Amino acid sequence: MTGLPIRISDEVTQAVADGRPVVALESTIFTHGLPRPRNLAVALEAEERLRAAGVVPATIGVYAGAPTVGLATEQIKELSESDHLDKASLRDLPVVAALGRHGGTTVAATAFLAHRAGIRVFSTGGLGGVHFGAAETFDESADLTTLAATPVTVVSAGVKSILDIRATLERFETLNIPVIGYRTRKYPGFYITDSGHEINFKVDTPEEAARVIAARDGLELPQAVLIANPVDPAKQLPPEELDELLNRAWAEAERRGITGNASTPFLLDFIQRDTQGRSLDVNVEVYRGNVRLGGEIATALAALRDEA
Ligand code: PSU
Ligand code: MN
């Protein structure tokens, strides 16, 4: 055999072979996104909820150098508690693998591994995108170019709240990545239901989403389909508050000279402290909604295949 093997659990291998619904889940959310011990609870809850809906969960990450699709509960636990762990985007995978390290996989790396394992649907919280000032700094996430070349379906609540959303939507257009609202034409703003940006299309049911995905596959297009699923308006952060909060967060980052890679953790931490943890509750709520919808879409896709 050539190439570095991707470790795929027996449960996931069997479900994919049988055409049963499977949803991929990323690990950055519990290795770098959420604080302990909540991170582990959220990761395990997502798996439980999918199982309860008759869907096989496939949590993806790098365990001791092995890119793994369908991490065991013990492995998720260990990764969620480890202090020696890299944030692994796609370019980092070979390095983390060869050096035998643990890695939490970003949307880009998770999408790649999910696709390689034959998984068609992937649920996450927020996508990476274009950072403010990217015209000078070139700071845009590898999620963008990876999703342009990886035909999975990604359910998210938009992009990270601290990004330049308008510029990110322009990049999705350039890269031929379709962005479809779930029951809305307003692009969600992660912590808030409506970011203030319009998108062209919406679907109203998981079956409709499944037909879009099947059409993408029929046309043999290589891009991901993005399903944008807004948080329940009753559970969002107050939108007026978020604008004002983000302005203060950016001002503080500038004052302290925080730039580049360090800015995301700084800004998210600022938001968390400033909202006394409410942003965290919203983050978890957003993720739950996306996991649920991902399960429904995977189920509708499996049914569509059975019909054919
Ligand atoms: N959304 C968040 N926090 C995060 C991420 C998304 O609210 O930490 C992670 C995802 O894993 C995403 C990654 O793929 O950040 C993008 O990071 P970068 O901009 O460094 O590519
Ligand atoms: Mn970056």
GROMACS .gro file of C-alpha atoms and ligand atoms in nm:
model
  330
    1MET     CA    1   0.000   0.000   0.000
    2THR     CA    2   0.120   0.351  -0.077
    3GLY     CA    3   0.039   0.657   0.123
    4LEU     CA    4  -0.021   0.717   0.488
    5PRO     CA    5  -0.334   0.535   0.600
    6ILE     CA    6  -0.620   0.722   0.753
    7ARG     CA    7  -0.756   0.528   1.047
    8ILE     CA    8  -1.131   0.479   1.007
    9SER     CA    9  -1.331   0.312   1.285
   10ASP     CA   10  -1.512  -0.013   1.204
   11GLU     CA   11  -1.845   0.150   1.285
   12VAL     CA   12  -1.789   0.431   1.034
   13THR     CA   13  -1.646   0.198   0.767
   14GLN     CA   14  -1.951  -0.026   0.793
   15ALA     CA   15  -2.204   0.260   0.794
   16VAL     CA   16  -2.044   0.422   0.487
   17ALA     CA   17  -2.035   0.087   0.305
   18ASP     CA   18  -2.404   0.028   0.387
   19GLY     CA   19  -2.504   0.381   0.279
   20ARG     CA   20  -2.635   0.459   0.625
   21PRO     CA   21  -2.634   0.821   0.754
   22VAL     CA   22  -2.301   0.940   0.897
   23VAL     CA   23  -2.208   1.290   1.017
   24ALA     CA   24  -1.848   1.405   1.057
   25LEU     CA   25  -1.761   1.629   1.354
   26GLU     CA   26  -1.443   1.834   1.391
   27SER     CA   27  -1.214   1.831   1.691
   28THR     CA   28  -1.083   2.190   1.703
   29ILE     CA   29  -1.409   2.282   1.872
   30PHE     CA   30  -1.317   2.069   2.175
   31THR     CA   31  -0.937   2.097   2.159
   32HIS     CA   32  -0.910   2.473   2.103
   33GLY     CA   33  -1.257   2.629   2.093
   34LEU     CA   34  -1.431   2.549   2.422
   35PRO     CA   35  -1.290   2.558   2.777
   36ARG     CA   36  -1.257   2.246   2.993
   37PRO     CA   37  -1.451   2.056   3.112
   38ARG     CA   38  -1.737   2.181   2.898
   39ASN     CA   39  -1.547   2.091   2.580
   40LEU     CA   40  -1.566   1.717   2.651
   41ALA     CA   41  -1.933   1.729   2.752
   42VAL     CA   42  -2.022   1.911   2.430
   43ALA     CA   43  -1.823   1.669   2.213
   44LEU     CA   44  -1.979   1.360   2.369
   45GLU     CA   45  -2.328   1.509   2.371
   46ALA     CA   46  -2.305   1.574   1.995
   47GLU     CA   47  -2.225   1.207   1.939
   48GLU     CA   48  -2.505   1.089   2.168
   49ARG     CA   49  -2.763   1.308   2.001
   50LEU     CA   50  -2.668   1.181   1.656
   51ARG     CA   51  -2.687   0.820   1.771
   52ALA     CA   52  -3.029   0.884   1.925
   53ALA     CA   53  -3.141   1.007   1.581
   54GLY     CA   54  -3.012   0.691   1.413
   55VAL     CA   55  -2.702   0.861   1.269
   56VAL     CA   56  -2.345   0.738   1.309
   57PRO     CA   57  -2.114   1.012   1.443
   58ALA     CA   58  -1.757   1.034   1.313
   59THR     CA   59  -1.549   1.265   1.528
   60ILE     CA   60  -1.228   1.342   1.340
   61GLY     CA   61  -0.886   1.435   1.475
   62VAL     CA   62  -0.523   1.327   1.487
   63TYR     CA   63  -0.448   1.082   1.768
   64ALA     CA   64  -0.077   1.017   1.834
   65GLY     CA   65   0.002   1.088   1.472
   66ALA     CA   66  -0.288   0.888   1.328
   67PRO     CA   67  -0.542   1.092   1.130
   68THR     CA   68  -0.856   0.925   1.265
   69VAL     CA   69  -1.214   0.924   1.142
   70GLY     CA   70  -1.438   0.800   1.422
   71LEU     CA   71  -1.233   0.869   1.735
   72ALA     CA   72  -1.318   0.640   2.026
   73THR     CA   73  -1.470   0.800   2.337
   74GLU     CA   74  -1.145   0.743   2.529
   75GLN     CA   75  -0.948   0.918   2.253
   76ILE     CA   76  -1.185   1.215   2.250
   77LYS     CA   77  -1.145   1.234   2.626
   78GLU     CA   78  -0.767   1.229   2.603
   79LEU     CA   79  -0.754   1.492   2.329
   80SER     CA   80  -0.994   1.717   2.518
   81GLU     CA   81  -0.766   1.705   2.824
   82SER     CA   82  -0.427   1.721   2.653
   83ASP     CA   83  -0.193   2.018   2.684
   84HIS     CA   84   0.030   1.892   2.403
   85LEU     CA   85  -0.184   1.930   2.104
   86ASP     CA   86  -0.165   2.117   1.775
   87LYS     CA   87  -0.437   2.298   1.587
   88ALA     CA   88  -0.410   2.102   1.265
   89SER     CA   89  -0.526   2.257   0.942
   90LEU     CA   90  -0.477   2.067   0.618
   91ARG     CA   91  -0.115   2.172   0.564
   92ASP     CA   92  -0.030   2.058   0.917
   93LEU     CA   93  -0.165   1.703   0.877
   94PRO     CA   94   0.153   1.546   0.735
   95VAL     CA   95   0.368   1.718   0.996
   96VAL     CA   96   0.150   1.626   1.294
   97ALA     CA   97   0.122   1.271   1.159
   98ALA     CA   98   0.494   1.221   1.098
   99LEU     CA   99   0.589   1.364   1.437
  100GLY     CA  100   0.335   1.143   1.614
  101ARG     CA  101   0.154   1.434   1.775
  102HIS     CA  102  -0.207   1.487   1.880
  103GLY     CA  103  -0.400   1.736   1.670
  104GLY     CA  104  -0.739   1.904   1.677
  105THR     CA  105  -0.847   1.927   1.312
  106THR     CA  106  -0.987   2.250   1.167
  107VAL     CA  107  -1.277   2.262   0.925
  108ALA     CA  108  -1.030   2.227   0.634
  109ALA     CA  109  -0.851   1.921   0.771
  110THR     CA  110  -1.176   1.762   0.893
  111ALA     CA  111  -1.349   1.813   0.557
  112PHE     CA  112  -1.053   1.653   0.379
  113LEU     CA  113  -1.049   1.348   0.608
  114ALA     CA  114  -1.429   1.310   0.603
  115HIS     CA  115  -1.432   1.313   0.225
  116ARG     CA  116  -1.149   1.061   0.208
  117ALA     CA  117  -1.354   0.833   0.435
  118GLY     CA  118  -1.661   0.862   0.213
  119ILE     CA  119  -1.860   1.079   0.457
  120ARG     CA  120  -2.082   1.335   0.289
  121VAL     CA  121  -2.207   1.559   0.570
  122PHE     CA  122  -2.006   1.750   0.829
  123SER     CA  123  -2.145   1.966   1.110
  124THR     CA  124  -1.943   2.238   1.280
  125GLY     CA  125  -1.993   2.568   1.462
  126GLY     CA  126  -1.838   2.846   1.256
  127LEU     CA  127  -1.618   2.839   0.947
  128GLY     CA  128  -1.290   3.019   0.895
  129GLY     CA  129  -1.285   3.300   0.640
  130VAL     CA  130  -1.138   3.638   0.557
  131HIS     CA  131  -0.995   3.842   0.843
  132PHE     CA  132  -1.029   4.220   0.852
  133GLY     CA  133  -0.728   4.379   0.687
  134ALA     CA  134  -0.667   4.070   0.473
  135ALA     CA  135  -0.599   4.291   0.172
  136GLU     CA  136  -0.269   4.381   0.343
  137THR     CA  137  -0.208   4.080   0.569
  138PHE     CA  138  -0.331   3.802   0.335
  139ASP     CA  139  -0.491   3.644   0.643
  140GLU     CA  140  -0.769   3.427   0.516
  141SER     CA  141  -0.842   3.075   0.634
  142ALA     CA  142  -0.736   2.767   0.439
  143ASP     CA  143  -1.096   2.656   0.503
  144LEU     CA  144  -1.185   2.863   0.194
  145THR     CA  145  -0.953   2.703  -0.061
  146THR     CA  146  -1.001   2.356   0.088
  147LEU     CA  147  -1.380   2.378   0.068
  148ALA     CA  148  -1.342   2.486  -0.295
  149ALA     CA  149  -1.183   2.147  -0.368
  150THR     CA  150  -1.365   1.912  -0.130
  151PRO     CA  151  -1.717   1.795  -0.224
  152VAL     CA  152  -1.869   1.752   0.121
  153THR     CA  153  -2.162   1.935   0.278
  154VAL     CA  154  -2.081   2.159   0.571
  155VAL     CA  155  -2.349   2.273   0.813
  156SER     CA  156  -2.243   2.585   1.006
  157ALA     CA  157  -2.394   2.900   1.158
  158GLY     CA  158  -2.182   3.118   0.933
  159VAL     CA  159  -1.822   3.218   0.983
  160LYS     CA  160  -1.638   3.313   1.301
  161SER     CA  161  -1.796   3.630   1.438
  162ILE     CA  162  -1.470   3.825   1.430
  163LEU     CA  163  -1.421   3.791   1.052
  164ASP     CA  164  -1.496   4.020   0.761
  165ILE     CA  165  -1.822   3.851   0.658
  166ARG     CA  166  -1.881   4.057   0.344
  167ALA     CA  167  -1.532   3.974   0.210
  168THR     CA  168  -1.576   3.606   0.304
  169LEU     CA  169  -1.904   3.584   0.109
  170GLU     CA  170  -1.727   3.740  -0.191
  171ARG     CA  171  -1.455   3.474  -0.167
  172PHE     CA  172  -1.717   3.195  -0.153
  173GLU     CA  173  -1.857   3.336  -0.476
  174THR     CA  174  -1.515   3.354  -0.645
  175LEU     CA  175  -1.437   2.998  -0.536
  176ASN     CA  176  -1.771   2.862  -0.666
  177ILE     CA  177  -1.878   2.750  -0.320
  178PRO     CA  178  -2.258   2.763  -0.291
  179VAL     CA  179  -2.396   2.916   0.029
  180ILE     CA  180  -2.751   2.814   0.110
  181GLY     CA  181  -2.955   2.939   0.402
  182TYR     CA  182  -3.162   2.693   0.598
  183ARG     CA  183  -3.510   2.849   0.597
  184THR     CA  184  -3.357   3.197   0.553
  185ARG     CA  185  -3.191   3.423   0.297
  186LYS     CA  186  -3.009   3.618   0.568
  187TYR     CA  187  -2.659   3.491   0.625
  188PRO     CA  188  -2.630   3.399   0.995
  189GLY     CA  189  -2.369   3.571   1.211
  190PHE     CA  190  -2.274   3.278   1.437
  191TYR     CA  191  -2.373   3.438   1.772
  192ILE     CA  192  -2.660   3.618   1.601
  193THR     CA  193  -2.936   3.495   1.372
  194ASP     CA  194  -2.877   3.753   1.097
  195SER     CA  195  -2.536   3.900   1.008
  196GLY     CA  196  -2.700   4.166   0.792
  197HIS     CA  197  -2.581   4.004   0.468
  198GLU     CA  198  -2.818   3.855   0.212
  199ILE     CA  199  -2.757   3.523   0.038
  200ASN     CA  200  -2.919   3.409  -0.286
  201PHE     CA  201  -3.075   3.078  -0.197
  202LYS     CA  202  -3.247   2.893   0.082
  203VAL     CA  203  -3.380   2.543   0.134
  204ASP     CA  204  -3.668   2.466   0.366
  205THR     CA  205  -3.623   2.096   0.438
  206PRO     CA  206  -3.342   1.842   0.478
  207GLU     CA  207  -3.477   1.668   0.165
  208GLU     CA  208  -3.433   1.986  -0.037
  209ALA     CA  209  -3.075   2.018   0.091
  210ALA     CA  210  -3.015   1.654  -0.007
  211ARG     CA  211  -3.137   1.722  -0.362
  212VAL     CA  212  -2.893   2.014  -0.393
  213ILE     CA  213  -2.610   1.787  -0.280
  214ALA     CA  214  -2.715   1.513  -0.521
  215ALA     CA  215  -2.723   1.770  -0.805
  216ARG     CA  216  -2.374   1.890  -0.714
  217ASP     CA  217  -2.257   1.528  -0.725
  218GLY     CA  218  -2.441   1.467  -1.052
  219LEU     CA  219  -2.257   1.761  -1.208
  220GLU     CA  220  -1.932   1.629  -1.061
  221LEU     CA  221  -1.854   1.967  -0.910
  222PRO     CA  222  -1.562   1.957  -0.667
  223GLN     CA  223  -1.684   2.225  -0.425
  224ALA     CA  224  -1.842   2.184  -0.084
  225VAL     CA  225  -2.205   2.286  -0.037
  226LEU     CA  226  -2.242   2.520   0.262
  227ILE     CA  227  -2.565   2.504   0.457
  228ALA     CA  228  -2.599   2.813   0.677
  229ASN     CA  229  -2.814   2.736   0.979
  230PRO     CA  230  -2.896   3.033   1.204
  231VAL     CA  231  -2.922   3.010   1.581
  232ASP     CA  232  -3.275   3.038   1.723
  233PRO     CA  233  -3.342   3.416   1.759
  234ALA     CA  234  -3.458   3.359   2.118
  235LYS     CA  235  -3.114   3.220   2.202
  236GLN     CA  236  -2.883   3.461   2.015
  237LEU     CA  237  -2.664   3.728   2.177
  238PRO     CA  238  -2.838   4.066   2.160
  239PRO     CA  239  -2.723   4.196   1.816
  240GLU     CA  240  -2.677   4.562   1.929
  241GLU     CA  241  -2.461   4.436   2.213
  242LEU     CA  242  -2.241   4.225   1.983
  243ASP     CA  243  -2.153   4.516   1.751
  244GLU     CA  244  -2.049   4.731   2.040
  245LEU     CA  245  -1.864   4.445   2.206
  246LEU     CA  246  -1.670   4.360   1.890
  247ASN     CA  247  -1.564   4.724   1.852
  248ARG     CA  248  -1.425   4.723   2.204
  249ALA     CA  249  -1.255   4.387   2.148
  250TRP     CA  250  -1.082   4.509   1.832
  251ALA     CA  251  -0.977   4.834   1.997
  252GLU     CA  252  -0.826   4.640   2.287
  253ALA     CA  253  -0.643   4.402   2.051
  254GLU     CA  254  -0.499   4.698   1.864
  255ARG     CA  255  -0.397   4.874   2.183
  256ARG     CA  256  -0.208   4.561   2.293
  257GLY     CA  257  -0.055   4.504   1.951
  258ILE     CA  258  -0.218   4.163   1.911
  259THR     CA  259  -0.218   4.049   1.548
  260GLY     CA  260  -0.213   3.738   1.327
  261ASN     CA  261  -0.274   3.396   1.480
  262ALA     CA  262  -0.303   3.539   1.828
  263SER     CA  263  -0.601   3.758   1.741
  264THR     CA  264  -0.870   3.487   1.723
  265PRO     CA  265  -0.806   3.342   2.070
  266PHE     CA  266  -0.772   3.693   2.215
  267LEU     CA  267  -1.097   3.818   2.062
  268LEU     CA  268  -1.297   3.506   2.150
  269ASP     CA  269  -1.168   3.519   2.505
  270PHE     CA  270  -1.257   3.889   2.526
  271ILE     CA  271  -1.612   3.815   2.407
  272GLN     CA  272  -1.644   3.533   2.658
  273ARG     CA  273  -1.527   3.743   2.952
  274ASP     CA  274  -1.731   4.043   2.849
  275THR     CA  275  -2.055   3.843   2.820
  276GLN     CA  276  -1.978   3.654   3.142
  277GLY     CA  277  -1.987   3.326   2.958
  278ARG     CA  278  -2.311   3.387   2.769
  279SER     CA  279  -2.124   3.371   2.437
  280LEU     CA  280  -2.023   3.020   2.534
  281ASP     CA  281  -2.382   2.914   2.590
  282VAL     CA  282  -2.472   3.054   2.248
  283ASN     CA  283  -2.173   2.875   2.094
  284VAL     CA  284  -2.296   2.543   2.236
  285GLU     CA  285  -2.652   2.614   2.122
  286VAL     CA  286  -2.529   2.695   1.769
  287TYR     CA  287  -2.335   2.369   1.757
  288ARG     CA  288  -2.631   2.162   1.879
  289GLY     CA  289  -2.851   2.307   1.606
  290ASN     CA  290  -2.592   2.230   1.339
  291VAL     CA  291  -2.539   1.874   1.463
  292ARG     CA  292  -2.914   1.815   1.456
  293LEU     CA  293  -2.954   1.955   1.103
  294GLY     CA  294  -2.648   1.765   0.979
  295GLY     CA  295  -2.807   1.443   1.105
  296GLU     CA  296  -3.132   1.524   0.927
  297ILE     CA  297  -2.955   1.601   0.599
  298ALA     CA  298  -2.744   1.284   0.620
  299THR     CA  299  -3.065   1.085   0.677
  300ALA     CA  300  -3.237   1.252   0.381
  301LEU     CA  301  -2.931   1.181   0.162
  302ALA     CA  302  -2.933   0.814   0.257
  303ALA     CA  303  -3.306   0.794   0.175
  304LEU     CA  304  -3.247   0.963  -0.161
  305ARG     CA  305  -2.984   0.703  -0.244
  306ASP     CA  306  -3.219   0.420  -0.144
  307GLU     CA  307  -3.485   0.558  -0.382
  308ALA     CA  308  -3.241   0.573  -0.674
  309PSU     N1  309  -1.504   2.893   1.481
  309PSU     C1  310  -1.484   2.944   1.605
  309PSU     N2  311  -1.365   2.919   1.667
  309PSU     C2  312  -1.266   2.845   1.606
  309PSU     C3  313  -1.290   2.790   1.475
  309PSU     C4  314  -1.410   2.819   1.418
  309PSU     O1  315  -1.572   3.012   1.658
  309PSU     O2  316  -1.159   2.824   1.665
  309PSU     C5  317  -1.182   2.708   1.409
  309PSU     C6  318  -1.236   2.609   1.303
  309PSU     O3  319  -1.174   2.485   1.325
  309PSU     C7  320  -1.190   2.669   1.173
  309PSU     C8  321  -1.062   2.735   1.213
  309PSU     O4  322  -1.168   2.573   1.073
  309PSU     O5  323  -1.094   2.794   1.338
  309PSU     C9  324  -1.012   2.836   1.114
  309PSU     O6  325  -0.891   2.887   1.162
  309PSU     P1  326  -0.793   2.970   1.067
  309PSU     O7  327  -0.857   3.104   1.049
  309PSU     O8  328  -0.665   2.975   1.145
  309PSU     O9  329  -0.783   2.891   0.940
  310MN      MN  330  -0.511   3.269   0.947
   0.00000   0.00000   0.00000
